[in-house]
Each structure stands twice: as C-alpha cells, then as structure tokens.
PDB file of C-alpha atoms and ligand atoms in Angstrom:
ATOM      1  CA  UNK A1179       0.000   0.000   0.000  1.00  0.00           C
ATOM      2  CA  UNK A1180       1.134   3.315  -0.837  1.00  0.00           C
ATOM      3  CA  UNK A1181       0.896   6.559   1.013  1.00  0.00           C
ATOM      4  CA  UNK A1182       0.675   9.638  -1.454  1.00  0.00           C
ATOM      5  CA  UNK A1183       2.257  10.461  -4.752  1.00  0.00           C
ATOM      6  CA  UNK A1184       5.287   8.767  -5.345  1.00  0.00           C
ATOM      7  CA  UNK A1185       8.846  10.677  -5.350  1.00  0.00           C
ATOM      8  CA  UNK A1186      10.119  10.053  -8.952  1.00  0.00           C
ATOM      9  CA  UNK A1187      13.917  10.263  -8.939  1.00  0.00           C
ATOM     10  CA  UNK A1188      15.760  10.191 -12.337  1.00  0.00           C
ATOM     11  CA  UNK A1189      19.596   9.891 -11.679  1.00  0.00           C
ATOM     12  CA  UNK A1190      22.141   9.716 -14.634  1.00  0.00           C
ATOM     13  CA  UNK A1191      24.780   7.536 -14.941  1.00  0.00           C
ATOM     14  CA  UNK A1192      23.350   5.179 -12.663  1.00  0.00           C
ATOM     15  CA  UNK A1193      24.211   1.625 -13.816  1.00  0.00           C
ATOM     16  CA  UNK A1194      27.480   1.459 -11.432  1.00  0.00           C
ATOM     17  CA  UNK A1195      29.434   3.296  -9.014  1.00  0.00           C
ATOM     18  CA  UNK A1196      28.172   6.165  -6.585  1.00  0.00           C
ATOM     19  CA  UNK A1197      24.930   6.890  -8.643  1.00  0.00           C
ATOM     20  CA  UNK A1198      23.922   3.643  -8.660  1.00  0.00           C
ATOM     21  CA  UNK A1199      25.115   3.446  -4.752  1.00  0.00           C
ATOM     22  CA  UNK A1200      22.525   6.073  -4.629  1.00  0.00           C
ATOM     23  CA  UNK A1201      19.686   4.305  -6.398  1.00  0.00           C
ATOM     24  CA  UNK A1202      19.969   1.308  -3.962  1.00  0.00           C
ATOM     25  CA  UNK A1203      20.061   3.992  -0.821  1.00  0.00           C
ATOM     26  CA  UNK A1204      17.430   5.699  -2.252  1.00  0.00           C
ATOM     27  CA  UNK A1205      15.186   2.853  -2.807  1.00  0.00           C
ATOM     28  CA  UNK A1206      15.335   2.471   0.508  1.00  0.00           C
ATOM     29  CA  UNK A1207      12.973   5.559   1.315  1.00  0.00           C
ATOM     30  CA  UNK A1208       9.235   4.883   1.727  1.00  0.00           C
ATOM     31  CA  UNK A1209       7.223   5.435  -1.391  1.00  0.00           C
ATOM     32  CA  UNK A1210      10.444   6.428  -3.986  1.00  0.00           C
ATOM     33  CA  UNK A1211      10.491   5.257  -7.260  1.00  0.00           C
ATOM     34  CA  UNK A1212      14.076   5.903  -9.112  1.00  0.00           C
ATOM     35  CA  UNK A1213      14.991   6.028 -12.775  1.00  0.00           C
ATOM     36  CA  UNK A1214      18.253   4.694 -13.500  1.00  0.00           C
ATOM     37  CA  UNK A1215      19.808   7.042 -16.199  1.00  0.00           C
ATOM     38  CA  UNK A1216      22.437   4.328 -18.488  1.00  0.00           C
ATOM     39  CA  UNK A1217      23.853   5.146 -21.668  1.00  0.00           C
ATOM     40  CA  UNK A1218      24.395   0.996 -22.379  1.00  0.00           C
ATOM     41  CA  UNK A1219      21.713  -0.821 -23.347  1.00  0.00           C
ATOM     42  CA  UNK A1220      20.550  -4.346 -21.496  1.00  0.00           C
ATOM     43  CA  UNK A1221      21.220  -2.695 -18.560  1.00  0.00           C
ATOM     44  CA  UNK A1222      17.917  -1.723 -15.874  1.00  0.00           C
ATOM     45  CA  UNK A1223      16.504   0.667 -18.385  1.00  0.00           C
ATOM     46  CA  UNK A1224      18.194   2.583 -20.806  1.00  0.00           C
ATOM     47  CA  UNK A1225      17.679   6.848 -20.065  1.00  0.00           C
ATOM     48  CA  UNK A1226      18.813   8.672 -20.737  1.00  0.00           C
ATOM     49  CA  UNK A1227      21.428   6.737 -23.420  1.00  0.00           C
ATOM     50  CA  UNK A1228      23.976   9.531 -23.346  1.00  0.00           C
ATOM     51  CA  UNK A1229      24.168  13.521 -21.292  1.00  0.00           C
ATOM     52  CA  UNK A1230      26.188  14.680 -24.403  1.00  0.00           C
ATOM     53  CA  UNK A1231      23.543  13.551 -26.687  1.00  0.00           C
ATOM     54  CA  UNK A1232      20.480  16.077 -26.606  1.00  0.00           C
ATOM     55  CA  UNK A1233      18.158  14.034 -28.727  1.00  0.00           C
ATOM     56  CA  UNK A1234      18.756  10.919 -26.584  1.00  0.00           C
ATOM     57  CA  UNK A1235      17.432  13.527 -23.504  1.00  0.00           C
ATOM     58  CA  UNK A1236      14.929  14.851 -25.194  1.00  0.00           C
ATOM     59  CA  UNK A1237      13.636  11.247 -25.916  1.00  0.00           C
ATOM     60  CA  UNK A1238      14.304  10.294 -22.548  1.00  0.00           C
ATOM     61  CA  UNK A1239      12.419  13.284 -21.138  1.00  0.00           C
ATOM     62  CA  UNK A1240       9.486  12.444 -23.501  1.00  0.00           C
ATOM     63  CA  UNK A1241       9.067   8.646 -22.654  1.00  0.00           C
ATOM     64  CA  UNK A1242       9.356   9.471 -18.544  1.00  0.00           C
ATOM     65  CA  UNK A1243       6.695  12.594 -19.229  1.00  0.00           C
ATOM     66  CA  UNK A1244       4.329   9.981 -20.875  1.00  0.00           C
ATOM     67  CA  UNK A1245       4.961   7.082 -18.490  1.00  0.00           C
ATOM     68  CA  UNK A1246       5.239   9.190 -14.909  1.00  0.00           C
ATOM     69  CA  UNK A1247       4.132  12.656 -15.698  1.00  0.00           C
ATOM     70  CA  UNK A1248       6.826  14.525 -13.518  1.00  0.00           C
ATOM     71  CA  UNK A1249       9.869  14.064 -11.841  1.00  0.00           C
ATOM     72  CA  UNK A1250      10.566  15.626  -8.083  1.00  0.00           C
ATOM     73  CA  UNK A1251      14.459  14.824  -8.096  1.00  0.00           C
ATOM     74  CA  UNK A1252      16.907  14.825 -10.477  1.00  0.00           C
ATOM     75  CA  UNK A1253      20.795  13.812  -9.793  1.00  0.00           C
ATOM     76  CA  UNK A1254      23.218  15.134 -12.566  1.00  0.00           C
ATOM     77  CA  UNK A1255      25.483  12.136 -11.614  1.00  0.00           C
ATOM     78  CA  UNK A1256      27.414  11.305 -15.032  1.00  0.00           C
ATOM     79  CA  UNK A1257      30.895  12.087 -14.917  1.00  0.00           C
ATOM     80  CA  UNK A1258      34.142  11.593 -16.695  1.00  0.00           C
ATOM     81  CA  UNK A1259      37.827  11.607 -15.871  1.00  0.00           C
ATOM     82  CA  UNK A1260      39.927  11.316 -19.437  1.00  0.00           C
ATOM     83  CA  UNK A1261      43.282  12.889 -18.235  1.00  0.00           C
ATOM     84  CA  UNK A1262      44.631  10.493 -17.408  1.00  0.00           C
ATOM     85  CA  UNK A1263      45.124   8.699 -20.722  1.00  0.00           C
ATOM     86  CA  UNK A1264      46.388  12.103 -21.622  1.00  0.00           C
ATOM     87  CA  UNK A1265      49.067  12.010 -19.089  1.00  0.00           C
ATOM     88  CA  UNK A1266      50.165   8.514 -19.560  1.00  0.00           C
ATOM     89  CA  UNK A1267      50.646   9.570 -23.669  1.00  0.00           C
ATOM     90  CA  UNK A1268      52.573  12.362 -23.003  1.00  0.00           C
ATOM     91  CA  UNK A1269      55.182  10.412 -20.492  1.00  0.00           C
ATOM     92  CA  UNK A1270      55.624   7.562 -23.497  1.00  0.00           C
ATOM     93  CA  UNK A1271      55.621  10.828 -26.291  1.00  0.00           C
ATOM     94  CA  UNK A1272      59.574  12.226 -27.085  1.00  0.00           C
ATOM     95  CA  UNK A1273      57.554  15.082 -28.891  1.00  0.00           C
ATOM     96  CA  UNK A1274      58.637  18.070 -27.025  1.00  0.00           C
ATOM     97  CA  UNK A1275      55.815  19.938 -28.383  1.00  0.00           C
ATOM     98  CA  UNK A1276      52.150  19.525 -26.448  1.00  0.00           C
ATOM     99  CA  UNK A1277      49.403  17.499 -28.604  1.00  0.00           C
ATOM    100  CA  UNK A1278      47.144  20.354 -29.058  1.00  0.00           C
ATOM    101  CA  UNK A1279      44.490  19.154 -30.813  1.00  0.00           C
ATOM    102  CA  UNK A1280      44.729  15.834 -28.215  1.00  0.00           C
ATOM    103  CA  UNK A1281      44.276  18.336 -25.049  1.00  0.00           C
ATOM    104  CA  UNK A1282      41.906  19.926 -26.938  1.00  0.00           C
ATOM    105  CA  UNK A1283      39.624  17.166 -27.161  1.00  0.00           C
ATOM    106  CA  UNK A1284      40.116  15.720 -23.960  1.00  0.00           C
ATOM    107  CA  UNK A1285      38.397  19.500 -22.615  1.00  0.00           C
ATOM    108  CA  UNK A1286      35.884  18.853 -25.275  1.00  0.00           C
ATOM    109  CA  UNK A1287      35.093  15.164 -24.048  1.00  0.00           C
ATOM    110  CA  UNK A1288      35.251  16.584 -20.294  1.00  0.00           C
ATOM    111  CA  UNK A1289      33.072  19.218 -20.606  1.00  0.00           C
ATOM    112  CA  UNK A1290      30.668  17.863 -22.688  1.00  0.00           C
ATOM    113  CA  UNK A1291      29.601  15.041 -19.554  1.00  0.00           C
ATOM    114  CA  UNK A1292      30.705  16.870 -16.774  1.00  0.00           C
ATOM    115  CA  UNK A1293      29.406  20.221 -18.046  1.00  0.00           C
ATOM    116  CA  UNK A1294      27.086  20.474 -20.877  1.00  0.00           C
ATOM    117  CA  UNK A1295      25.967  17.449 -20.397  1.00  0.00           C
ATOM    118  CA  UNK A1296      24.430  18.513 -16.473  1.00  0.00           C
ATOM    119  CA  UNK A1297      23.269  21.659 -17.869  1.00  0.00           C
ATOM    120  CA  UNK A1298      21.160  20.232 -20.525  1.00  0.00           C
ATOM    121  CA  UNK A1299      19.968  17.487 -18.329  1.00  0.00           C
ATOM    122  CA  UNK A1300      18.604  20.024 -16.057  1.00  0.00           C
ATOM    123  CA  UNK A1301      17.324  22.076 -18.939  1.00  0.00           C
ATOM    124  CA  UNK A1302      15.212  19.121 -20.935  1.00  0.00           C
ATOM    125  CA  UNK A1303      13.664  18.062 -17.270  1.00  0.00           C
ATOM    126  CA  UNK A1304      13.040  21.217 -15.830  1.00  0.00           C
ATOM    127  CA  UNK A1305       9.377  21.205 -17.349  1.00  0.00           C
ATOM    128  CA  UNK A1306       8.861  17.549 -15.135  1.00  0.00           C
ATOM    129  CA  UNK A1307      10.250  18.935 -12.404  1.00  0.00           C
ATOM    130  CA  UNK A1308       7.840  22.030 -12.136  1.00  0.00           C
ATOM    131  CA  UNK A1309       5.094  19.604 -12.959  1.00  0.00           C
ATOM    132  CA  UNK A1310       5.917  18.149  -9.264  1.00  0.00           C
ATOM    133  CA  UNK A1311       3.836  20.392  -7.798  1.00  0.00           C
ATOM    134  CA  UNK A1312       3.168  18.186  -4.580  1.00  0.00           C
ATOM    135  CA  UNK A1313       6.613  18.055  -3.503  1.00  0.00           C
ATOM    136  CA  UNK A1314       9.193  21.170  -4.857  1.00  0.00           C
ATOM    137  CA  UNK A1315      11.738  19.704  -6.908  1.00  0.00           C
ATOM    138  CA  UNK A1316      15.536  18.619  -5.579  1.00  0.00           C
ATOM    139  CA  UNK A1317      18.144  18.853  -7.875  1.00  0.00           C
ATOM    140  CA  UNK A1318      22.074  17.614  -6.947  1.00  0.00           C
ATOM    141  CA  UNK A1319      24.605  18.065  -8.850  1.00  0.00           C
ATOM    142  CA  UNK A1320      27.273  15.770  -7.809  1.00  0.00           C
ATOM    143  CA  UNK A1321      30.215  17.470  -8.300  1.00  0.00           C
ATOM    144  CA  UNK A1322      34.223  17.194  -6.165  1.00  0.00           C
ATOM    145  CA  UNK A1323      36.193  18.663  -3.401  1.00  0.00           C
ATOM    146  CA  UNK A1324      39.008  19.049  -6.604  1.00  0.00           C
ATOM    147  CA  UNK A1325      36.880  21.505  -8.430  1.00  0.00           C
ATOM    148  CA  UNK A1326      36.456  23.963  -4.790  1.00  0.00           C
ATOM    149  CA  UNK A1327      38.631  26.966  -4.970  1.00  0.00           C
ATOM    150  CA  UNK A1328      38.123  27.700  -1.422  1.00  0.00           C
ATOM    151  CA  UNK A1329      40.430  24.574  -1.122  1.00  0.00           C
ATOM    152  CA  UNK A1330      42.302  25.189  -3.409  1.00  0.00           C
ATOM    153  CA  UNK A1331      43.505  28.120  -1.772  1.00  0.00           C
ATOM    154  CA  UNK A1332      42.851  28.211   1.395  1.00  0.00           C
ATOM    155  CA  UNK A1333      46.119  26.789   3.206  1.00  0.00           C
ATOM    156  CA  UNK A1334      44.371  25.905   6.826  1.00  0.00           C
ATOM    157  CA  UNK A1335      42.220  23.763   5.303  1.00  0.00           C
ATOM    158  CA  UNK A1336      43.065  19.546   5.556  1.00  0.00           C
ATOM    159  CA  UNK A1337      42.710  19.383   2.062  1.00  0.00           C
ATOM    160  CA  UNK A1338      45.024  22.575   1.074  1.00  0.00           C
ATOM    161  CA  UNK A1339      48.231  19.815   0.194  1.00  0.00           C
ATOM    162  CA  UNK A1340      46.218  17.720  -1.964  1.00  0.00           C
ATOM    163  CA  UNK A1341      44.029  20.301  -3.823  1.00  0.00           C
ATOM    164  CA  UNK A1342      46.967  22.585  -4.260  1.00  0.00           C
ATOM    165  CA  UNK A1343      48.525  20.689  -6.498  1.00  0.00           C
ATOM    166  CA  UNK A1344      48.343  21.201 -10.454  1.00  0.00           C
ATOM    167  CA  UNK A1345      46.780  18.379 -11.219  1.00  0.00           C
ATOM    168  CA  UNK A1346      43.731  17.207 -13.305  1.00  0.00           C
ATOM    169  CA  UNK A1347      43.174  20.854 -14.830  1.00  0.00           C
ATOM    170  CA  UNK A1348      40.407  19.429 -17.160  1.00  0.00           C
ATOM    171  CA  UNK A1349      38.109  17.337 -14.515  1.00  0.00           C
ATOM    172  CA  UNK A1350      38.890  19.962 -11.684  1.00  0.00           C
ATOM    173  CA  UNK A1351      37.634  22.985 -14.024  1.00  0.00           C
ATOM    174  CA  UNK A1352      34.707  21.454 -15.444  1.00  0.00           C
ATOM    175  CA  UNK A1353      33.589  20.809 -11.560  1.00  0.00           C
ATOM    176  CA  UNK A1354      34.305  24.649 -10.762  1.00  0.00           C
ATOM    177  CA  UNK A1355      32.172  25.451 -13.437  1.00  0.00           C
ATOM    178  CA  UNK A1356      29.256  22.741 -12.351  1.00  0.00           C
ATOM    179  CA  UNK A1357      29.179  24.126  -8.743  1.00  0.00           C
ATOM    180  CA  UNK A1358      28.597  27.874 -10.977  1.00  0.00           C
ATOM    181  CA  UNK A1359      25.592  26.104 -12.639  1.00  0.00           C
ATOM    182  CA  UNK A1360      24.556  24.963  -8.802  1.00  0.00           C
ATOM    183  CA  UNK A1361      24.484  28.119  -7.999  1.00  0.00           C
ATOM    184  CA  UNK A1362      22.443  29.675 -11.322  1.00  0.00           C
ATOM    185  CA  UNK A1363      19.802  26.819 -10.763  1.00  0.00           C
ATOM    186  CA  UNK A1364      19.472  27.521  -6.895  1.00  0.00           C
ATOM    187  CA  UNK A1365      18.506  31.405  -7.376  1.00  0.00           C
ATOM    188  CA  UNK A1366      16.624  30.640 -10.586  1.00  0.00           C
ATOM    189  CA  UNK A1367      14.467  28.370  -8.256  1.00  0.00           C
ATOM    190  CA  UNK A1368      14.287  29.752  -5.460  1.00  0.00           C
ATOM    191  CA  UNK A1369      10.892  31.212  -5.441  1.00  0.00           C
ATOM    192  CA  UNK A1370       9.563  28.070  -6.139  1.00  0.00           C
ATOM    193  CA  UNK A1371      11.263  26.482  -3.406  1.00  0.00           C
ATOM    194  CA  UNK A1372      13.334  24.167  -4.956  1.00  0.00           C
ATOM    195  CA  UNK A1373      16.098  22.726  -3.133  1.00  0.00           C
ATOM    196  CA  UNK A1374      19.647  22.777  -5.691  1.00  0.00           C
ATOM    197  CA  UNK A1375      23.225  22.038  -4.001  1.00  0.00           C
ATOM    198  CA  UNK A1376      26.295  20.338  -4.898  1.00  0.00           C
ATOM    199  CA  UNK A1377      27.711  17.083  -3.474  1.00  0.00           C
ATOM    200  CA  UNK A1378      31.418  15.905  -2.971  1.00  0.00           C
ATOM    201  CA  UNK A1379      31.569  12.816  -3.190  1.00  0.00           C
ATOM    202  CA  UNK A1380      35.580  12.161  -1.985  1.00  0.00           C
ATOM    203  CA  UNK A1381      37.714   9.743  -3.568  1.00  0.00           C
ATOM    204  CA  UNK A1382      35.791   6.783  -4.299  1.00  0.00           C
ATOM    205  CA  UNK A1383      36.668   2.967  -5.600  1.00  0.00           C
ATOM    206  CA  UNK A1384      34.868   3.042  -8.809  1.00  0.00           C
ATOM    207  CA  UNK A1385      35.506   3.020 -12.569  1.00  0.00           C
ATOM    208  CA  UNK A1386      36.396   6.586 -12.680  1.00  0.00           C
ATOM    209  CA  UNK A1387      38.601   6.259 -10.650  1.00  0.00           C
ATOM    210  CA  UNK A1388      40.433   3.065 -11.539  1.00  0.00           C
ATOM    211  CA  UNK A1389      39.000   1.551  -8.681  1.00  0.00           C
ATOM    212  CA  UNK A1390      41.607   3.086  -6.892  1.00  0.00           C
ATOM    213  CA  UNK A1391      42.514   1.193  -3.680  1.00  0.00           C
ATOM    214  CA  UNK A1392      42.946   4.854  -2.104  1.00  0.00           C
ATOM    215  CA  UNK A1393      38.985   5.463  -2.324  1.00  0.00           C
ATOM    216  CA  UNK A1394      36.618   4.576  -0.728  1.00  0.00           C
ATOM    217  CA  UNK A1395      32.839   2.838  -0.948  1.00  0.00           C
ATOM    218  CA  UNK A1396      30.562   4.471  -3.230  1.00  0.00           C
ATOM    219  CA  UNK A1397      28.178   3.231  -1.119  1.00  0.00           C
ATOM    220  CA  UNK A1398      29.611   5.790   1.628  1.00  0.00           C
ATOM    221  CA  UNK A1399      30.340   8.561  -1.243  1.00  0.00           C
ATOM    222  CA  UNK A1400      26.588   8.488  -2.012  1.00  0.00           C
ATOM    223  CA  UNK A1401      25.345   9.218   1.977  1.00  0.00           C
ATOM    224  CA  UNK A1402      25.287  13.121   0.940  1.00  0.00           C
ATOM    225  CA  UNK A1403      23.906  12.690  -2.297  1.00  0.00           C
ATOM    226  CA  UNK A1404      20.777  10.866  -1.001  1.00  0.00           C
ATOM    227  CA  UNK A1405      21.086  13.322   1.580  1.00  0.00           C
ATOM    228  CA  UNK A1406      20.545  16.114  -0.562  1.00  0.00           C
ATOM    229  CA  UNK A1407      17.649  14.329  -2.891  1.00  0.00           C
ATOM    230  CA  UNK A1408      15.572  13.631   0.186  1.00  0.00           C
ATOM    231  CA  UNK A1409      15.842  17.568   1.969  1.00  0.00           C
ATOM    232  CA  UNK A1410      12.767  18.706   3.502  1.00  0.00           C
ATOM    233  CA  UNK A1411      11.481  22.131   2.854  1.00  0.00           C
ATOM    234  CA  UNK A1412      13.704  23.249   5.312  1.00  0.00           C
ATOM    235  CA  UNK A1413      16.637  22.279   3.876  1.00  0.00           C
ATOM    236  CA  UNK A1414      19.159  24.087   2.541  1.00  0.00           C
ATOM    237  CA  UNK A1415      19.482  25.406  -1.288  1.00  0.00           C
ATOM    238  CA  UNK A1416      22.930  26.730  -3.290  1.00  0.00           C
ATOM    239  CA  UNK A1417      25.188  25.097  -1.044  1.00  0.00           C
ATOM    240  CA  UNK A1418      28.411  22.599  -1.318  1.00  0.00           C
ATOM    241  CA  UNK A1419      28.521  20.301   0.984  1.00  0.00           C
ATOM    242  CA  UNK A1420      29.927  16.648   1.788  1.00  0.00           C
ATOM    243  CA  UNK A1421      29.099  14.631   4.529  1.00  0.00           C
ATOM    244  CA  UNK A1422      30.849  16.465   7.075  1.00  0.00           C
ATOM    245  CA  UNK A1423      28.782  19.662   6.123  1.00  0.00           C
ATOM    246  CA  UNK A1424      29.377  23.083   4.337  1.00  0.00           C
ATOM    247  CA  UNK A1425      32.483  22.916   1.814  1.00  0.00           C
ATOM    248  CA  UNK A1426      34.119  26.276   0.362  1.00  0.00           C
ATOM    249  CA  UNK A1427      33.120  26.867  -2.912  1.00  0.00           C
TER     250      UNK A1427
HETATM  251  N1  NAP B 164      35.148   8.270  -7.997  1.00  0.00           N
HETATM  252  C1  NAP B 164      35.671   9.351  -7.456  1.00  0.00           C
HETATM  253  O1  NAP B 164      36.769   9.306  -6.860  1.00  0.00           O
HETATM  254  C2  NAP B 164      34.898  10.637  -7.521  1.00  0.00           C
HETATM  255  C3  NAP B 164      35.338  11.705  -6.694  1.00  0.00           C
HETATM  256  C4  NAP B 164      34.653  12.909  -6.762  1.00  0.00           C
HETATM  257  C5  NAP B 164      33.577  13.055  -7.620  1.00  0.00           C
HETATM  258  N2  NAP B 164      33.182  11.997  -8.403  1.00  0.00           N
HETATM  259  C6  NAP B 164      32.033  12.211  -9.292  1.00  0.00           C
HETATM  260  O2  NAP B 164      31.044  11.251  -8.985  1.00  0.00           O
HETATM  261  C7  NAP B 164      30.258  10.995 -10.161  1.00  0.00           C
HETATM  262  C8  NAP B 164      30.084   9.507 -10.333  1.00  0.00           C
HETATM  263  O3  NAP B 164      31.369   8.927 -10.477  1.00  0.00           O
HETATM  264  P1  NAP B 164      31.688   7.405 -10.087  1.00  0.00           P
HETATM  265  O4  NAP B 164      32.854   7.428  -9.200  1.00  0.00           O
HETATM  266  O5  NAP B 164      30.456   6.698  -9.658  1.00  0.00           O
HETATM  267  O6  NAP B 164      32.191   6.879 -11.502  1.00  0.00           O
HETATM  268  P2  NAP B 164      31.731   5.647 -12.403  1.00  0.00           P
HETATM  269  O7  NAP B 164      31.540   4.441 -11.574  1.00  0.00           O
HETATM  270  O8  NAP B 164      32.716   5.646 -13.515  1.00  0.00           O
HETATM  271  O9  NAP B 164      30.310   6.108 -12.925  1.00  0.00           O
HETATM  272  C9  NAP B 164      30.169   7.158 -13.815  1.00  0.00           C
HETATM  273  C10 NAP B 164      28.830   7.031 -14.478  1.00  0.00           C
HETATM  274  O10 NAP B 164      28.693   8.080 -15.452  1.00  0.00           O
HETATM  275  C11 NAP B 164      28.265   7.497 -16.649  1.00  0.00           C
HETATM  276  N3  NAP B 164      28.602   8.274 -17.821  1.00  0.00           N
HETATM  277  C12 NAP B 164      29.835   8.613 -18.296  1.00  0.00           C
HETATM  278  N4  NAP B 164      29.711   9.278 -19.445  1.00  0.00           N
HETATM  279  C13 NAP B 164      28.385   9.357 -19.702  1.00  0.00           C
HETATM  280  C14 NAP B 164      27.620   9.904 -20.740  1.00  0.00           C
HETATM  281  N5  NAP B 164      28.187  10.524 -21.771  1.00  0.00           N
HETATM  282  N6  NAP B 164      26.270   9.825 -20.669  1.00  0.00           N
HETATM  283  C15 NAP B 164      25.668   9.192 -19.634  1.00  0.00           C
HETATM  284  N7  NAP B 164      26.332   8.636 -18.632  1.00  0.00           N
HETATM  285  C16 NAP B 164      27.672   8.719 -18.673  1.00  0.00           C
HETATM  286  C17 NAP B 164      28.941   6.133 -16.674  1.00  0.00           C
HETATM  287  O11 NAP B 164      28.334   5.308 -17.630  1.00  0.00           O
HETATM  288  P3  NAP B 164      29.118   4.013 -18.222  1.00  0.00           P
HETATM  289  O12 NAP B 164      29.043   2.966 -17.164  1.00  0.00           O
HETATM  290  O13 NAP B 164      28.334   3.696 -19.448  1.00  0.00           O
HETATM  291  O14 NAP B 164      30.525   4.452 -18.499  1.00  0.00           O
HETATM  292  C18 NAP B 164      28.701   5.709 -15.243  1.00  0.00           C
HETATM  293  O15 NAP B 164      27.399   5.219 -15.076  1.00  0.00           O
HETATM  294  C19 NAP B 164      30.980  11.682 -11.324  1.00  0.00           C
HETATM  295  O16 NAP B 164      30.301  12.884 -11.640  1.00  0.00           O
HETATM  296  C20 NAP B 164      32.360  11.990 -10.759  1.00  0.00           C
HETATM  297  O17 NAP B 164      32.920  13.152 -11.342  1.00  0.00           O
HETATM  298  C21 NAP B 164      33.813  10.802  -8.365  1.00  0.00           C
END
C-alpha cells in the first residue's frame, strides 16, 4: 500500500558506481520510485542513453513525461575523468611539443559530460520537475572537493596539500564550473522552493577512478547525495557540501 504520490527520482549515470550506490540507498525511502539514467543498453533501463547527446534527452524526457508525468528529483550524476590517458601519452611521447588538438579534445570530451551534459539534463527536465507540484523539486549536482577553490587556496584547510597541487586541470575545471551552474539553478528556483546544491563525493573505488585502492565505498560517497535528494522544505538550497557539512566553494 502506498501513502501519497510517489517521489520520482531520475539519476544519470546510474548503472554502477556512486549513482547507482545512490539508487539502492534511495530505494530504501518509503514510497520512492528511481529512474536509472544508463547510456548501455541491457542494462535496468536505458535513459537517458547519453548527457552529451540532446536528442537521446529529449527522448528520454518524452518517454518518462508519458509514463510518470513529472519528476521531483533529479541527480546530474554522469561524470568523466579522461586525463589520465592524456598524461600517460605524453610520459611515453619524445615530442617536445604539447598534442594540441589531443588536449583539446580531452576539454571537449570533459566538458561535454561533466558540463554540458548537467546543464542540458537540467534544462530538458526542468518542465517535469515544475510539474511536481506536490513536492518542490531537488536537484544535486554531484560534483568534487578538486573543483572547490576555497580549497584550493585556502592553506588551513586539511585538504590545502592535496588540492593545491596542479593536477587534473580538465576534470577539476569542469567541476568549478558545475558548482557555478549549482548556484544559477538555486537562485533561478528559489521562489519556487526548490532545493539545488552540490555534493562531494571524496575519492571513491569506482571506474572513474580506476578503482583506486585509495577510495573509498561508493556506497559511503553516495550518503550526501541521497542526503541532498531527500531535503525537507527546510533544507538548505545553493550550497556545497559533503558529509561532514558546508564545503568552500
Ligand atoms: N570516484 C571518485 O573518486 C569521484 C570523486 C569525486 C567526484 N566523483 C564524481 O562522482 C560521479 C560519479 O562517479 P563514479 O565514481 O560513480 O564513476 P563511475 O563508476 O565511472 O560512474 C560514472 C557514471 O557516469 C556514466 N557516464 C559517463 N559518461 C556518460 C555519458 N556521456 N552519458 C551518460 N552517462 C555517462 C557512466 O556510464 P558508463 O558505465 O556507461 O561508463 C557511469 O554510469 C561523477 O560525476 C564523478 O565526477 C567521483
């Protein structure tokens, strides 16, 4: 027996790793019904395919509007790392001249996930999330600690050693400019009383990060992510946060 509307989630990127970490959490919560966003096909269900593909979003938007109506949460969750192929290149490479056109695609590949692909995510379901009229929509973006720069620079913090150095340019920039689009989407909605803030997720044993023996669960990395779906209407909006609280954009 159910008790009111359901909450619809739609999460992308959600067939491994934190987002799907945050499906199973999620599930979890009385009356929630989550769509797991996967570009591959035979996995749950395949929506949306691909976040740098606006037709496949579009589609995706269409089918959930004729099947559910509205959605009340939506987790931009798809993300890439590509440096490091980049890096690994360059060390075998006796070119002493940079691979432009390389680096320039590996921004191009970056940003058009980890960027773009959030934005127009948000964009295509905005008209199901203002059709969730019961509930005020929740948007996350999950974003990183390495794209802060209030860590970046800020030498008393525990993370100034390993966020000062100059690494990952392309990941770390595309993340400064996701927790911008946090921001745009929190005032833009904040009338309505939407709730839209950015999660760090830490380093986490997954794919993207080559399962990295340094990271940890996702299951743990996606605590403040479901946190952050599930806010009540006195939660915050345009904040940064990871499981500890407030982090410096
Ligand atoms: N892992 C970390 O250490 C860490 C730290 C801080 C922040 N994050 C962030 O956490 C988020 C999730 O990462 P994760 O660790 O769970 O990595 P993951 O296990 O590699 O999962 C990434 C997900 O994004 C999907 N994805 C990639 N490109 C896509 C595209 N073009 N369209 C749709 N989906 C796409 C992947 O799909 P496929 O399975 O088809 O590739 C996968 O489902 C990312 O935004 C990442 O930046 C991760």
């Amino acid at each position: 027996m159910t008790s009111g509307p359901q909450t619809i989630v739609l999460i992308t990127g959600a067939n491994q790793g934190i987002g799907y970490a945050a499906a199973e959490q999620l599930l979890k919560q009385k009356n929630y019904y989550i769509l797991l966003g996967s570009r591959n096909a035979g996995t749950v269900q395949k929506l949306p395919p691909n976040v740098t593909d606006d037709a496949s979003i579009q589609q995706a938007a269409d089918q959930i509007e004729s099947k559910h109506g509205r959605i009340n949460v939506l987790i931009n969750n798809a993300g890439i790392n590509n440096e490091l192929s980049l890096y690994s290149k360059q060390q075998e490479s006796k070119e002493s001249k940079p691979d432009l056109a390389a680096l320039r695609q590996i921004y191009r590949d970056a940003y058009e996930v980890n960027l773009f692909g959030a934005a127009i995510t948000t964009e295509a379901f905005t008209p199901l999330l203002e059709k969730a009229i019961a509930k005020p929509a929740r948007i996350v973006f999950v974003s990183s600690h390495t794209g802060s720069i209030g860590l970046r620079v800020d030498q008393s913090s525990n993370f100034y050693e390993r966020m000062s150095q100059p690494s990952f340019p392309v990941y770390r920039s595309s993340k400064t400019a996701m927790n911008m689009l946090t921001l745009h989407y929190a005032a833009k909605f904040k009338e309505q009383g939407w709730k839209v803030n950015a999660s760090c997720p830490n380093l986490t044993k997954s794919a993207f990060s080559r399962f990295s023996d340094l990271g940890r669960s996702p299951t743990v990395s996606a605590v403040n992510i479901v946190r952050l779906a599930t806010l009540s209407d006195d939660g915050e909006t345009g904040q940064y946060s990871d499981e500890n609280g407030v982090v410096d954009w």
